Structures are given as C-alpha cells and as structure tokens.
Amino acid sequence: MAIHEKSLIEPERLLHHDELVVDGVDVSGHWNTMITPRTLTDYDDDFEAKIQAIPGGENVHRCWQCGSCTNSCTMYAQNVQFNPRYWIYAVRLGLKEEIIKDKDIVWQCVSCNKCTNICPKDVRPEGVMKALAHWMEEEGITEKTPSTIFDEEFTEQIYARGRIEDSHVLMGFYKKTGQSMFQNWLQVFGLRLARHLPVSLGLKFGRNVLMKPRTKSWGRTGEVLQQYVREQKEAAHG
Amino acid sequence: MQDTVLIVGSGPSGLSAAAQVAGAGYKVVMVEKEEVLGGAPILSGYAKLVPSGEWAKDAIGRMVKRVEDDKAVTIHKGTRVTKLDGEPGNFTAKLSNNKQVKAGAVVLATGFTHFDSVNKPEWGFGTFPDVLTSTQMEQMVASGKIACPSDGRVPERVAILLCVGSRDRQIGREWCSKICCTVSANLAIEIKEMSPETDVFIYYMDIRTFGLYEDRFYWKSQEEFKTKFVKARIAEVTASGDGRLLVKGEDTLVKRPIVIPFDMVVHAIGMDPNQDNPEISKVFGVELEKHGFLQKGEQYTNTCGTSRPGVYSCGAAYGPETIDDSIAQGAAAGGRAVMDLTALVRKAG
C-alpha cells in the first residue's frame, strides 16, 4: 500500500523513485515508496574510549542514565532536542550516527555546569559535551569554529618564528574564515594608530611586518615543539 | 526426643541452623536428598560468592565441615522425609531409608530450584549452544576459561539478560529474584578479569543491586570493568547465520529496535520455589504462599515459623534469598526451634 502520511518518518528513511520497473511490472510513482528500517544493528565498541581520550570525556563510562543532567540543563529548557543524557548513552554504546544527527545542537552547551554539579556519578556531562564538540570538529563532521582557526593561525606563527605578528595573525584569520580585511573597527584602529604612534615605533612596526623576524636563537625550537605537541596528541587519542 | 531438631536440607541455611542447634547443646538430625552436602552453591558449582569473593567450595565447604565434624549431628544423605506425625516437642518423621527420627522440632531448609530457561524458548536456551544460564557461566568461570561452547573461540562480546524467570507474568513468575543483578555484575567482572578482550553487555529493566552491593558490584563493574548496561528487555535470541547470535529487542532509551550480534548470551536465571514444594507441603503439613514458596508463620513475632507449630523454615524456602541472609535466617530458625523446645520443657516442669 502506498504510504500517504510521510510527515511521521524522517525524510532520509524514505525511498522513492519517480519511475521504477520491477520484474517487468511498472511501479512508477508513489507506489514504490519504501521505508528503511530504524533498527540499530551494531555497537561501535571503540567509540567510548575515543571520547574518553578527549579532555572532558574521561568519566563518560560512569553514567547510569538517571537523567539528572538533562533535567537540570539550561539548554534543554530551551530545546528538548538538547539531551545530554541521551548523547552520553549513545557514546557508551558507540551509536555514532545518533550523535551526528544532533551535530548542529551539541555545541550549544553553555557550560553552566549545573549538570556537573548535580550528577550523582561524577560523569561531568559538561565535559562530555565539550569532548563531543571537539571530536566532531576533529573528524570534520562539523566545521572548524572561528576560535579553532584563530588558534591554528597563532600556533603556526609561533612554530615558525617563536613569536606572533599581530597584523599577520589578523590577516591569516580573516583570510581563512573568508572575512574581509576591511573591517570597520580595523580601519578606525589603523587610522588612530597612524595618527598617534611615535615615528620610531611605527618604523619598527613596519619593519616587523615586512621582514617577519624570528625570536633570537629560536633555531629548531619550533620543530621540536611541533613534534612534541604531535606526540602528546597521538598519545592522548591513541 | 525433645533434645533433637530435625533439619531438612543442607544448603547454607540448613548448615547454619544445624550449627546453631548443636552449639546450643541440642542434637541434630540432618536429612539431605542429594548425596553431597552444601546445597545449590555446591551442587550447581558456583564460582566466587557475592559479596565475599570467596570460592563457593571453600566458603560453603567450611560450613559443611563444621557440621560434619560435630558429634551432635547425625546426617542422612540421599534421603527424604516421607511422613511427619506428632506435635511440637514430639514429632516422628519417617525417612525414605526406612529409618525413623524422633524430634522435638523441624526446620525446613529446603531452598529453591533454579529457573529452567527452557521455559523461555524465545531466548534461545536449549536451541543454541552459546546460550547459557548464569549457573553454567558460574561453572565456566570456576573452570578457568571463558570460551564459546559451540567452537571454543574466545567471545568478543557477551550479553547477560536479566530477569530470566523473574518479574514475568507470562510464565507466572511475579517476583524479583533479588540476587541476579548483583550476581550478573559480579559475573561481568569475572569475565573481564579472565578475558580482557571480551566486552560484556547487561540488558536490564531495572538494576537492583540493593544495599552495599551498589558500589561494590554495580558501580565497580561499570567503572572499573567497562560493563555496558543497556536498557532493553530482549524479545528474541536468534542465529546470525555466521556462527554468532543476534539479540533482538527494543532499546527503550534510544526508542529504537536493536538487532545486535553477540558471541555468547547468558540468562541471569531467577529463583523458583523448590520444585518439591507441593510434596513438602503435603508431607510436613505446611502451607505455601501464593507464589509457591513456604508461608511464614507470622511476619513479626514468628518470622522463622510456618503454618504448623513446631515446624520452622529459613532462607530461600521462604522466597528468593541471598546466601548471607539465608545463613542468618538459618541461625535464627535454629535458635527459635531451641528456644521453643526450652519453653516446652519448662512448662512441663
């Protein structure tokens, strides 16, 4: 029988072909609408450990699903789709797809930490929310946040030069986030700087922008630092 | 005869009652239908006991030895009581070995019968070799190796299903068997200790690890041994076609059906009334309560009593009970029997 009431079913589960012939029988049109099953067919046994390796997620395995976190949650009061208890359960069983479905709201945690204070098993749900947001960013499930992009630009300069040049960080950040350099505040800031900055400082400033100097005796420090950070990350994330 | 107490059954509660009676200076006649003493923990080959963590054969073995070494205790193994006549202070029991016992009081430490998983055929016991009961799993732990019975492989995943033969109106078991949650958490710990690559999942409706079992077993299994607790009552266990088992049900927290592959499924079987209870009721003239366990005499002033004066009971004969509480109740019943006999003697002057 054709399925008429489709609003009750998630759109991605509806299969429909405008034209379809099966074994010589024309079943074009709404005749061939099918629904894929909702059944969960496996757990991802390694997922919990992956989240536990991210700072904040360490205690996720302690959860016994009492629901205190969701009950106390500031965001849940705004949006019942925001359900920390449920995501924690999905982490424990490795139901990744269930979490990815909510990728656009997990990051909305406001870190009020009411959940952390009320949790009888010391799961630290706020930390789990953070760990989940980080995991999704690292996996490319969600786009990098502006703050992550800023951090990356900042760190790259440190590795290369042992110091940052403000204008380069700004330029890099705006370029990578697709924003114009001609920000209103920046123009005002630049004009005032030009007007009031002592000439000697202005020259030094300009030289730094053009020459990109490194910190004295920086040598291979950047390389070593980069290597160390990489090793630490690998150790933490397995 | 007023110096003798007849104790029927030699499990933890019966052994405890016997020690209590003998310790008070009375004589004990112990009648056990099996050929060995110790009751379910010994007969079913339990591994480490909850909550002591001591091996059953050691812990219960000490209780058996204490009673066997006591000169005041006469033991009849492989024997049943076939008839009980008389009144408090003056009972005569006929045994199946044609002997007769005169006793002033009787303690029925007749225990329980493990639920037979065949009565829940949809959960695959008896159909698939890799579906076991918790008593079989206890035996596997005691044997020292965790392996699938079908082909001896180490299981990647084990599912423990709670409330098999408990809390189930469909099969007339309307009681909680009390100990299975804790025993299952303990089994999950033991499985993980012996086979670290095996992941254990416990499918539950509620977790009832009461009292001090909460952190020592439930929390410990979850926090230290990574046991996963899944809120789902399983509908069916079937074969996957590639040598594994499929556990089907509804995960009530995800609100979706699940069909998850497992290598082994363990039924956390409940405690039924002793299957001999109808006969016990007839032979000893005691009433059964509505589930088929022995009826208590009076809840507050005769907690060790039955519906027949002079006949006492204790432990799992009254309903699902832990080993520790069975031992305490056995001591209480033994003490009560001796107390009532003393009163009779005093009254007679």
Coordinates of C-alpha atoms in Angstrom, one line a residue, chain B residues 1 6 84-93 101-106 284 308-312:
Chain B
M1 CA 13.2 -36.6 71.8
L6 CA 15.3 -32.4 62.5
L84 CA 5.8 -36.3 59.7
D85 CA 3.4 -37.0 62.6
G86 CA 3.1 -35.5 66.1
E87 CA 3.2 -32.1 67.6
P88 CA 5.7 -29.6 69.0
G89 CA 8.1 -31.4 71.3
N90 CA 7.1 -34.8 70.0
F91 CA 7.4 -35.3 66.2
T92 CA 8.1 -38.6 64.5
A93 CA 9.5 -38.5 61.0
V101 CA 13.6 -40.0 63.6
K102 CA 12.1 -38.6 66.8
A103 CA 12.5 -34.9 67.1
G104 CA 11.1 -32.0 69.1
A105 CA 11.2 -29.5 66.2
V106 CA 11.7 -29.5 62.5
F284 CA 5.1 -31.7 56.6
R308 CA 2.4 -25.6 61.5
P309 CA 3.6 -25.1 65.1
G310 CA 7.0 -26.7 65.8
V311 CA 7.9 -26.6 62.1
Y312 CA 10.3 -23.8 61.2

